[in-house]
Coordinates of C-alpha atoms and ligand atoms in Angstrom, one line a residue:
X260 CA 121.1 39.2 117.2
X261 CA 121.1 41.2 114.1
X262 CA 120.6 39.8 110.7
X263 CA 124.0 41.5 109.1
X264 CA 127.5 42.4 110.9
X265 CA 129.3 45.2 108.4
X266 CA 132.6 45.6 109.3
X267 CA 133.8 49.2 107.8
X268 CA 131.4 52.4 107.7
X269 CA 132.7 53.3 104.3
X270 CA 131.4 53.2 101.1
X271 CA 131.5 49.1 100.4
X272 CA 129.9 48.9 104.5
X273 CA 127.2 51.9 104.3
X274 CA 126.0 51.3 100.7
X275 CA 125.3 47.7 101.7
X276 CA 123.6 48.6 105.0
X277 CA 121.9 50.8 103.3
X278 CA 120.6 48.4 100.4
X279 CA 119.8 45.4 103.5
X280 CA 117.7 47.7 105.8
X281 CA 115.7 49.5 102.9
X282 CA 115.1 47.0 100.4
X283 CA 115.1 43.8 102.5
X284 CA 113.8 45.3 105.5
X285 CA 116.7 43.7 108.1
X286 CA 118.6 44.6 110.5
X287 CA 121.9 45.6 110.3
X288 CA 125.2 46.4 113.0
X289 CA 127.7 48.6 111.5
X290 CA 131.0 48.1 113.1
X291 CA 134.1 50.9 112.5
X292 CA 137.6 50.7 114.5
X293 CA 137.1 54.4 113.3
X294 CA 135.1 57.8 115.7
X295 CA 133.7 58.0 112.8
X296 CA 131.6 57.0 109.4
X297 CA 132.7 57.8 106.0
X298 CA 135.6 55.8 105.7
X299 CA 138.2 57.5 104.0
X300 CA 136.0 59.6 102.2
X301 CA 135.2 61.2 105.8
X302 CA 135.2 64.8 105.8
X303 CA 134.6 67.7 108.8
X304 CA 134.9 71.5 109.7
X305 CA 138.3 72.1 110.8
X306 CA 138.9 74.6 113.9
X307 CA 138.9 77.2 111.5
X308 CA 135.4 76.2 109.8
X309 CA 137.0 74.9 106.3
X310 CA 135.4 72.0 105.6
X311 CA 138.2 69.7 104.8
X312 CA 139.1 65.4 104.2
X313 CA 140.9 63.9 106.6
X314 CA 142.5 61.5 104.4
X315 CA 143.4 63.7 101.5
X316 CA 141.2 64.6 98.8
X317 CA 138.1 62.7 97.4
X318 CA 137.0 63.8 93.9
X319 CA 133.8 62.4 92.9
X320 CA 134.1 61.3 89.1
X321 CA 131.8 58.2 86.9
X322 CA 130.5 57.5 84.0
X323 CA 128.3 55.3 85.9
X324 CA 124.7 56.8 85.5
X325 CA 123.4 54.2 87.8
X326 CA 125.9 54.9 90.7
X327 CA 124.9 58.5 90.6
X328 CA 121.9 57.9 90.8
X329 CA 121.8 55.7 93.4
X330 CA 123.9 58.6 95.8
X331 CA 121.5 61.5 94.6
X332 CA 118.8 60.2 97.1
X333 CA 121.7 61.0 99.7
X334 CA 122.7 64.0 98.4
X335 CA 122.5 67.2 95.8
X336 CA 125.6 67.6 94.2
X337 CA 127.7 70.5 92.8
X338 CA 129.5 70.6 90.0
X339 CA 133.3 70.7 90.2
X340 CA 136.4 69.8 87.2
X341 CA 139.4 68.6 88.9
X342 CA 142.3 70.5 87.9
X343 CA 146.1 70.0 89.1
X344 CA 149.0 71.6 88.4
X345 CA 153.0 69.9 88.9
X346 CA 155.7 71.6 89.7
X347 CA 158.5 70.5 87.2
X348 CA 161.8 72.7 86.9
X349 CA 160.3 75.3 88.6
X350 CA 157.4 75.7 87.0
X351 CA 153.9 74.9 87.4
X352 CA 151.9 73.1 84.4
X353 CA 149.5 71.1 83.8
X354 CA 149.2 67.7 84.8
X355 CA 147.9 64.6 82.7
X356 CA 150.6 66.1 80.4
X357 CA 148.5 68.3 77.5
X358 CA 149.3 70.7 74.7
X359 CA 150.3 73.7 77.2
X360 CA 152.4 71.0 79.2
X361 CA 154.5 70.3 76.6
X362 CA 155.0 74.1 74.8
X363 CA 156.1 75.7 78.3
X364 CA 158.3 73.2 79.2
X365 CA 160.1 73.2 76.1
X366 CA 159.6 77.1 75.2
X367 CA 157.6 75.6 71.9
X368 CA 154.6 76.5 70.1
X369 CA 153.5 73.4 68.7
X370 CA 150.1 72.4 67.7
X371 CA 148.2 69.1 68.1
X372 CA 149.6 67.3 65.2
X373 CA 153.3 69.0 66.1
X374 CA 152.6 67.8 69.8
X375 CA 152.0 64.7 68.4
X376 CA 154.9 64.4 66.3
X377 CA 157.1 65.8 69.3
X378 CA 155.9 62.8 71.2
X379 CA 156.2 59.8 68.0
X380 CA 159.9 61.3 68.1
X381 CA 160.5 60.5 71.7
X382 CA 158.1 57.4 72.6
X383 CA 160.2 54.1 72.6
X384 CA 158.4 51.3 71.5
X385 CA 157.5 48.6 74.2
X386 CA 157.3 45.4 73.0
X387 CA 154.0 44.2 75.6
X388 CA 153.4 47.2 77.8
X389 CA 153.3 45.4 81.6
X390 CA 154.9 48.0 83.9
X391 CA 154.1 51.3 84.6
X392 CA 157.0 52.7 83.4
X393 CA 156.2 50.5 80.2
X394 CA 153.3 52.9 80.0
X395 CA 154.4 56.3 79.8
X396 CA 157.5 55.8 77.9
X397 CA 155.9 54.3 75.1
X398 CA 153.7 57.1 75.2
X399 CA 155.9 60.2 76.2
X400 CA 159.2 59.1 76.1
X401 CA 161.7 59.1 78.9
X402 CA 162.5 63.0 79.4
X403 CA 158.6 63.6 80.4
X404 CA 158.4 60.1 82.1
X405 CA 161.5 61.3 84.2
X406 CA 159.9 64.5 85.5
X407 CA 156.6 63.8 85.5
X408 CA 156.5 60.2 86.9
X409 CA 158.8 58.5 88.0
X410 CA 160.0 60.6 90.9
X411 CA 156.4 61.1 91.8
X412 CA 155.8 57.5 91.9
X413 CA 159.1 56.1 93.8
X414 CA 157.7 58.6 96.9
X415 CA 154.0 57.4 96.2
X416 CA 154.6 54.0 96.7
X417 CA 158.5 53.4 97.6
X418 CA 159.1 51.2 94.4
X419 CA 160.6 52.5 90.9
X420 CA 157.4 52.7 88.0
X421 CA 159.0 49.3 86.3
X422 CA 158.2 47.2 89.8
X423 CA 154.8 48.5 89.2
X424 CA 151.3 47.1 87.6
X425 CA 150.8 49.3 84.7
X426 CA 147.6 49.6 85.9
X427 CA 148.6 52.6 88.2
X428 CA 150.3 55.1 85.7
X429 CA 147.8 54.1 83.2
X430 CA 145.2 56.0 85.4
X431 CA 146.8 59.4 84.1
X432 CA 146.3 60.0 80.1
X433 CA 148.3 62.5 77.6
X434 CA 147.1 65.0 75.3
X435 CA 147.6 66.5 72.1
X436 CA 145.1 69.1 72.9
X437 CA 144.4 72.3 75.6
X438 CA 142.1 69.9 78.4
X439 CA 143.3 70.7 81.5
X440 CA 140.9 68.5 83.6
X441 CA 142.5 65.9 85.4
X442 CA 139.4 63.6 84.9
X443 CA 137.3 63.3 81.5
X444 CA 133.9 61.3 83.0
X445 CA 131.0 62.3 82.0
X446 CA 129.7 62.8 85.8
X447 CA 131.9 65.3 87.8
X448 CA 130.5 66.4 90.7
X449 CA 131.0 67.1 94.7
X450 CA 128.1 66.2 97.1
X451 CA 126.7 69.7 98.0
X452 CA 127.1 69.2 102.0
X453 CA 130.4 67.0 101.6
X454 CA 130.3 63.5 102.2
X455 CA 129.8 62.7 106.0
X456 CA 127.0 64.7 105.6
X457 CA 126.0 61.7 102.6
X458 CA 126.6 59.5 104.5
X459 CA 124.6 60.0 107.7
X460 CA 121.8 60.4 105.5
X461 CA 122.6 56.8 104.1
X462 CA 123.0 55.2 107.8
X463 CA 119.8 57.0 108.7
X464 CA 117.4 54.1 109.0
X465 CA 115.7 52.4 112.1
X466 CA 117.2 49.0 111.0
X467 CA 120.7 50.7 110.9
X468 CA 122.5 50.3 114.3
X469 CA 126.0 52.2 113.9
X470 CA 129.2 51.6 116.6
X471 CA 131.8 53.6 116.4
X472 CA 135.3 52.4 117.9
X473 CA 134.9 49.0 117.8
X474 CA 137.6 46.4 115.8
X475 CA 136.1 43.2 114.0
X476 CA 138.5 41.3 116.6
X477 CA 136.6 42.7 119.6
X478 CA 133.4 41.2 118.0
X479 CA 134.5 38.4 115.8
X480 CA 134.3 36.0 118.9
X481 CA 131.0 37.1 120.0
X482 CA 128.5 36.8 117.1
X483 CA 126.0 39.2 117.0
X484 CA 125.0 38.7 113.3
X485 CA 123.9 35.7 111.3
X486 CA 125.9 36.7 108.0
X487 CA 128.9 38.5 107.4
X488 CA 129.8 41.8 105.2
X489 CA 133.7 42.4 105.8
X490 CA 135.1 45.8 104.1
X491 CA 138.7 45.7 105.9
X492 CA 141.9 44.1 104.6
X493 CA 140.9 40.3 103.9
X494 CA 144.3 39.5 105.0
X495 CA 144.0 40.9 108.4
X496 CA 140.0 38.7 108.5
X497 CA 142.3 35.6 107.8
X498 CA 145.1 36.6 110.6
X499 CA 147.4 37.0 107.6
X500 CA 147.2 33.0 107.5
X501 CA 149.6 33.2 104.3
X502 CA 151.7 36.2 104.6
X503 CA 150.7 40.1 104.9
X504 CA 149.4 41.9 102.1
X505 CA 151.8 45.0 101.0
X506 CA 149.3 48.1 101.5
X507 CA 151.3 51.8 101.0
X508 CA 149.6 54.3 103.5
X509 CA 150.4 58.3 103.7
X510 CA 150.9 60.8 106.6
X511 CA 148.5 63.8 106.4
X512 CA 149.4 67.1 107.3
X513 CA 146.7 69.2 107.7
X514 CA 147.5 73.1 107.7
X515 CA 145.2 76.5 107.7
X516 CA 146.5 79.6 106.5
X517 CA 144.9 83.2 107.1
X518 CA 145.1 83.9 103.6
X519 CA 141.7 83.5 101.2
X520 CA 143.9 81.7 98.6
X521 CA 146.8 79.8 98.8
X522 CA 147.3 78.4 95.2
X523 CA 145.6 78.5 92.0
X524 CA 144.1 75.3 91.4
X525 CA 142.7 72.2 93.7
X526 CA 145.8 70.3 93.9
X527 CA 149.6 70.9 93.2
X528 CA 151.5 67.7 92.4
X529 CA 155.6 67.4 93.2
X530 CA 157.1 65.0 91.5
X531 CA 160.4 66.2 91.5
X532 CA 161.0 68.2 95.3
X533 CA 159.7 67.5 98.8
X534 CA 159.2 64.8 100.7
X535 CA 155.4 64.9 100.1
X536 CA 153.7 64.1 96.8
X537 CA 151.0 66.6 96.9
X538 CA 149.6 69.4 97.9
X539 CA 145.1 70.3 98.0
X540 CA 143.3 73.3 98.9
X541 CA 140.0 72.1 99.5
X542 CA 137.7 75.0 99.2
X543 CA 138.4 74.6 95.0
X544 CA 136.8 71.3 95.5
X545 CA 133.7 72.2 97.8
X546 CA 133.2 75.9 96.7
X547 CA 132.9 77.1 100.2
X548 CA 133.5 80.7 100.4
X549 CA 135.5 81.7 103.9
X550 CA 138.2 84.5 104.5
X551 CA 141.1 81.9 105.2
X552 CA 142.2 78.5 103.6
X553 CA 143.2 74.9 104.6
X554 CA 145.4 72.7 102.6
X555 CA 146.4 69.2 103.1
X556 CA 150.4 67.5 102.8
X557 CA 150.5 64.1 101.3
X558 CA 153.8 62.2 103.1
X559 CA 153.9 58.6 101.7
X560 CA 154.8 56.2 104.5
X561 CA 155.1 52.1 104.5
X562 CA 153.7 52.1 108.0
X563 CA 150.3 52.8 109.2
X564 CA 146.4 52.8 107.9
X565 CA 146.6 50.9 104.4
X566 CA 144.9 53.3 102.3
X567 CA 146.8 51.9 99.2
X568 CA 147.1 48.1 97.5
X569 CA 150.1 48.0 96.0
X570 CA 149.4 46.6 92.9
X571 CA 152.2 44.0 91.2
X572 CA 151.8 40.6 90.7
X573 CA 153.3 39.2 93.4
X574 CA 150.7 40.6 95.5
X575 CA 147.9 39.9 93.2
X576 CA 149.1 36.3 93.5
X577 CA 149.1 36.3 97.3
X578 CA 145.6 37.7 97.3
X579 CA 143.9 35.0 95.2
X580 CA 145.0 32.3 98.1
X581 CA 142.7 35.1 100.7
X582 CA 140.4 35.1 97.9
X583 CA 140.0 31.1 97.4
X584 CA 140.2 30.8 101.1
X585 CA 136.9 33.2 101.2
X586 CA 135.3 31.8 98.5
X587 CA 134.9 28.6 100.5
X588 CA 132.9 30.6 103.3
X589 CA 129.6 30.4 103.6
X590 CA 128.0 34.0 103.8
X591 CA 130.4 36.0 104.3
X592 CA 130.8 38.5 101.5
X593 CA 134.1 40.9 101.3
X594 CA 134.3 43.7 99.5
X595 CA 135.8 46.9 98.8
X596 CA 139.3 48.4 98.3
X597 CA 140.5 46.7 101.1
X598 CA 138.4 43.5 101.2
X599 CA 139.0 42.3 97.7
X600 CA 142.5 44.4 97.8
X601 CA 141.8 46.2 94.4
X602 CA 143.1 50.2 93.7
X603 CA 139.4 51.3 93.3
X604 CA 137.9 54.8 93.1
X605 CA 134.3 55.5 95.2
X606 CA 132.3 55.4 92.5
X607 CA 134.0 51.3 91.4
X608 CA 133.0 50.8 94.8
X609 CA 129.5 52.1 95.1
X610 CA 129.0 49.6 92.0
X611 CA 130.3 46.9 93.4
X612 CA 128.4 47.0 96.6
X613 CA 125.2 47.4 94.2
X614 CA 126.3 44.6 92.7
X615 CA 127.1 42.2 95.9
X616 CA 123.5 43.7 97.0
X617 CA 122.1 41.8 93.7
X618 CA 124.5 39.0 94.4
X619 CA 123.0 38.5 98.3
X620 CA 119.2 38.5 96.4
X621 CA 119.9 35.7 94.1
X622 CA 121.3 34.1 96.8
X623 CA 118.7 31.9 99.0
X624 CA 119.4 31.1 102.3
X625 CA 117.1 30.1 105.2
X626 CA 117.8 33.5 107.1
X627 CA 116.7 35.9 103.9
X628 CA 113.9 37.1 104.1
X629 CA 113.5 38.7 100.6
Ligands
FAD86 P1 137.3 52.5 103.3 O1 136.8 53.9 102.9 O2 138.7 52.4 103.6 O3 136.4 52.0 104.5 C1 136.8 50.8 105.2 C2 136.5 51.0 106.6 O4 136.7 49.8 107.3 C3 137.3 52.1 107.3 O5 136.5 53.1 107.8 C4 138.1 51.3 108.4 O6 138.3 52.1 109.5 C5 137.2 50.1 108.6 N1 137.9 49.0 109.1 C6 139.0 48.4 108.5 N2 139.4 47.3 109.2 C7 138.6 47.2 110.3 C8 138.5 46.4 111.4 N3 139.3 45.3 111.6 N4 137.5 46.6 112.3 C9 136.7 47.6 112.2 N5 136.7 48.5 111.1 C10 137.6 48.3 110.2 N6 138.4 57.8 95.1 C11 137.8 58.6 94.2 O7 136.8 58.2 93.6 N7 138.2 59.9 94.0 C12 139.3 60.4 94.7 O8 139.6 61.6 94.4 C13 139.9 59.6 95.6 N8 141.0 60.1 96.3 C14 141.6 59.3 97.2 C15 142.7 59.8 97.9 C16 143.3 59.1 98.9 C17 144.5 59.7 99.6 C18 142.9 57.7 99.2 C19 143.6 56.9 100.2 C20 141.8 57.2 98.4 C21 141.2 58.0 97.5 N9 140.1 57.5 96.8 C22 139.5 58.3 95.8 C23 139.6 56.1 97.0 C24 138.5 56.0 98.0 O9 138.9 56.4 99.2 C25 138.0 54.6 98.1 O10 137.6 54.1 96.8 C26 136.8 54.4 99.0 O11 136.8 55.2 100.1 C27 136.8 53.0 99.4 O12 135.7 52.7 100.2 P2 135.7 51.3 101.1 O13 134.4 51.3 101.8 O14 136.1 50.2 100.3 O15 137.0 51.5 102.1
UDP87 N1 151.5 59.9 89.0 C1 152.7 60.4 88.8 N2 152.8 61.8 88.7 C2 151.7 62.6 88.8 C3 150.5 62.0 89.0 C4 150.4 60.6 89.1 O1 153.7 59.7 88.7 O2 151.9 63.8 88.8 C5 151.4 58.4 89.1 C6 151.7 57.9 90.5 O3 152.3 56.6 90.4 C7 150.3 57.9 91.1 C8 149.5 57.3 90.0 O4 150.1 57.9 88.8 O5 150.3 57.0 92.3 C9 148.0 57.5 90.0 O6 147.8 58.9 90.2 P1 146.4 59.4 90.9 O7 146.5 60.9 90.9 O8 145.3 58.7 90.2 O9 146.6 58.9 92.4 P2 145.6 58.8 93.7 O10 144.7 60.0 93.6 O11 144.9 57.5 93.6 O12 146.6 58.9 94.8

């Protein structure tokens, strides 16, 4: 009998094994349906030797000190600004939408304050901004919405940007001025050896015991744990008692070419061609030098892994009856995108499992042994 079950080898599931076995000296079983830890963040040497992600590309990027911290005893780091280009009538710009965006789509020369202007021309005012179209026409207007956006986002996630939380468009800013990075945090950074590599260093502990292969609905009816961590859909831990939660997942086609390069920058976006949404050539993210390339194809699909809450408030209002439902359990914790059904980046993540680690400490129970 171990003292923790973790279903999910991710970031919510390894942070937290991590945390239990270190700092509270128990043991832990770490259960993935996966071959492998990592989670999506999972990465590996193709058959060419390109070290690439399986489930299309993780940029590391916080203004968390602490979370970086906490994943620099895992890992060195190299530095790396995200940059990604969209192909929109035929050519390729830069995407958020900047200074350059605007001038060589337009054939303009404006400045800042004329970008500016060009934009308080064309924004329509939105009385309470709710959808994520709401979001980008009252900043852009409807022309750069239109080729930007909302193509993009009806492939993404197979609904139109107004059926949409505005959280999801409001992840991608404008500019008056010439920044072409796609993220502005203060922390920017790729783990030197990639991330499998971080994370077998996390799971490396004598109170860590890792299985590979193995669903929480082999082991649910077997207990091998006193208390419960559970980073998978919450719906699916409640035998989607009140309906299935909507998750959007994505085909990935992985390609090598025998070329060095294959386009200039880490990621091409399509918002307006192709049946995928984007396009990443991983060695501008890792920095590995080798004579040929490997990029990955994003196809958005309703069926398969849910990499992808769909956030709108219908959902959001399903999950809270998961979320009261789990609130009434004693000791089991969920957490992470999929366990509290949240669109959250690794680093959101990483702080929250710190956080649910903190949580479990100011928690007593007879079984703790802190
Ligand atoms: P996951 O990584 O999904 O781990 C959950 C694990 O639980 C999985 O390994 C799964 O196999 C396992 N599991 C689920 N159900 C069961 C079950 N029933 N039994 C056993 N095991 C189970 N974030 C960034 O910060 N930067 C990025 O650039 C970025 N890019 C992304 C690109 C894509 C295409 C996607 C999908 C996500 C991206 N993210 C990015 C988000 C990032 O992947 C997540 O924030 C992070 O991986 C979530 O960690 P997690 O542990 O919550 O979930
Ligand atoms: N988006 C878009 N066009 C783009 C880039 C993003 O419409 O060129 C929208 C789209 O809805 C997307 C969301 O903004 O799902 C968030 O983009 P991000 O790049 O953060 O998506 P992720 O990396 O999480 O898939």
């Amino acid at each position: 009998m171990h003292d923790w079950l973790i279903v999910g080898a991710g970031f919510a599931g390894s942070v937290l094994a991590e945390r239990l076995a270190t700092q509270r000296n128990e043991t832990v079983l770490v259960i993935d349906k996966r071959d492998h830890i990592g989670g999506n963040a999972y990465d590996y040497h193709d058959a060419a030797g390109v070290l690439v992600h399986r489930y299309g590309p993780h940029i590391f990027h916080t203004n968390a000190a602490v979370v970086v911290e906490y994943l620099s005893r895992f890992t060195d780091w190299r530095p790396y600004e995200h940059r990604v280009l969209a192909q929109v009538d035929g050519q390729l710009v830069p995407i958020p939408i900047n200074l350059d965006t605007v001038n060589r789509l337009y054939g303009l020369d404006l400045d800042p304050q004329g970008m500016e202007a060009f934009l308080a021309e064309r924004r329509e005012p939105v009385e309470e901004i709710k959808t994520s179209e709401d979001v980008v026409v009252s900043t852009v207007g409807r022309d750069l919405y239109e080729k930007f956006f909302q193509g993009y986002t009806r492939k993404q996630w197979g609904l139109d940007p107004s059926q949409l939380s505005r959280i999801v468009t409001a992840r991608i800013p404008t500019r008056t001025n010439r920044d072409d990075r796609y993220f502005t945090d203060q922390f920017q950074q790729m783990p030197s050896d990639g991330y499998s590599a971080m994370f077998r260093r996390m799971l490396d502990h004598p109170n860590i015991h890792v299985e590979l292969g193995t669903t929480w609905n082999e082991t649910r009816d077997r207990p091998k744990a006193r208390r419960l961590i559970f980073t998978g859909p919450i719906d699916e831990y409640f035998g989607h008692c009140y309906g299935h939660l909507p998750y959007r997942s994505l085909r990935f086609e992985h390609e090598t070419r025998d070329l060095e390069w294959a386009q200039p920058v880490g990621v091409i976006n399509f918002p307006q061609t192709e049946d995928y949404t984007r396009v990443t050539e991983y060695k501008h993210l890792t920095g590995q030098t080798h004579p040929k390339t490997s990029l990955t194809y994003e196809y958005p699909s309703p069926t398969g892994d849910p990499y992808y809450p769909i956030p709108r408030e219908e959902n959001q209002e399903l999950y809270r009856k998961y979320r009261t439902a789990a609130s009434r359990l004693d000791d089991v914790w969920f957490l992470g995108r999929l366990g509290t059904y949240q669109y959250l980046n690794m680093d959101q993540v990483v702080g929250q499992a710190l956080a649910t680690f903190d949580r479990i400490n100011a928690t007593r129970t007879p079984t703790a042994a802190a």
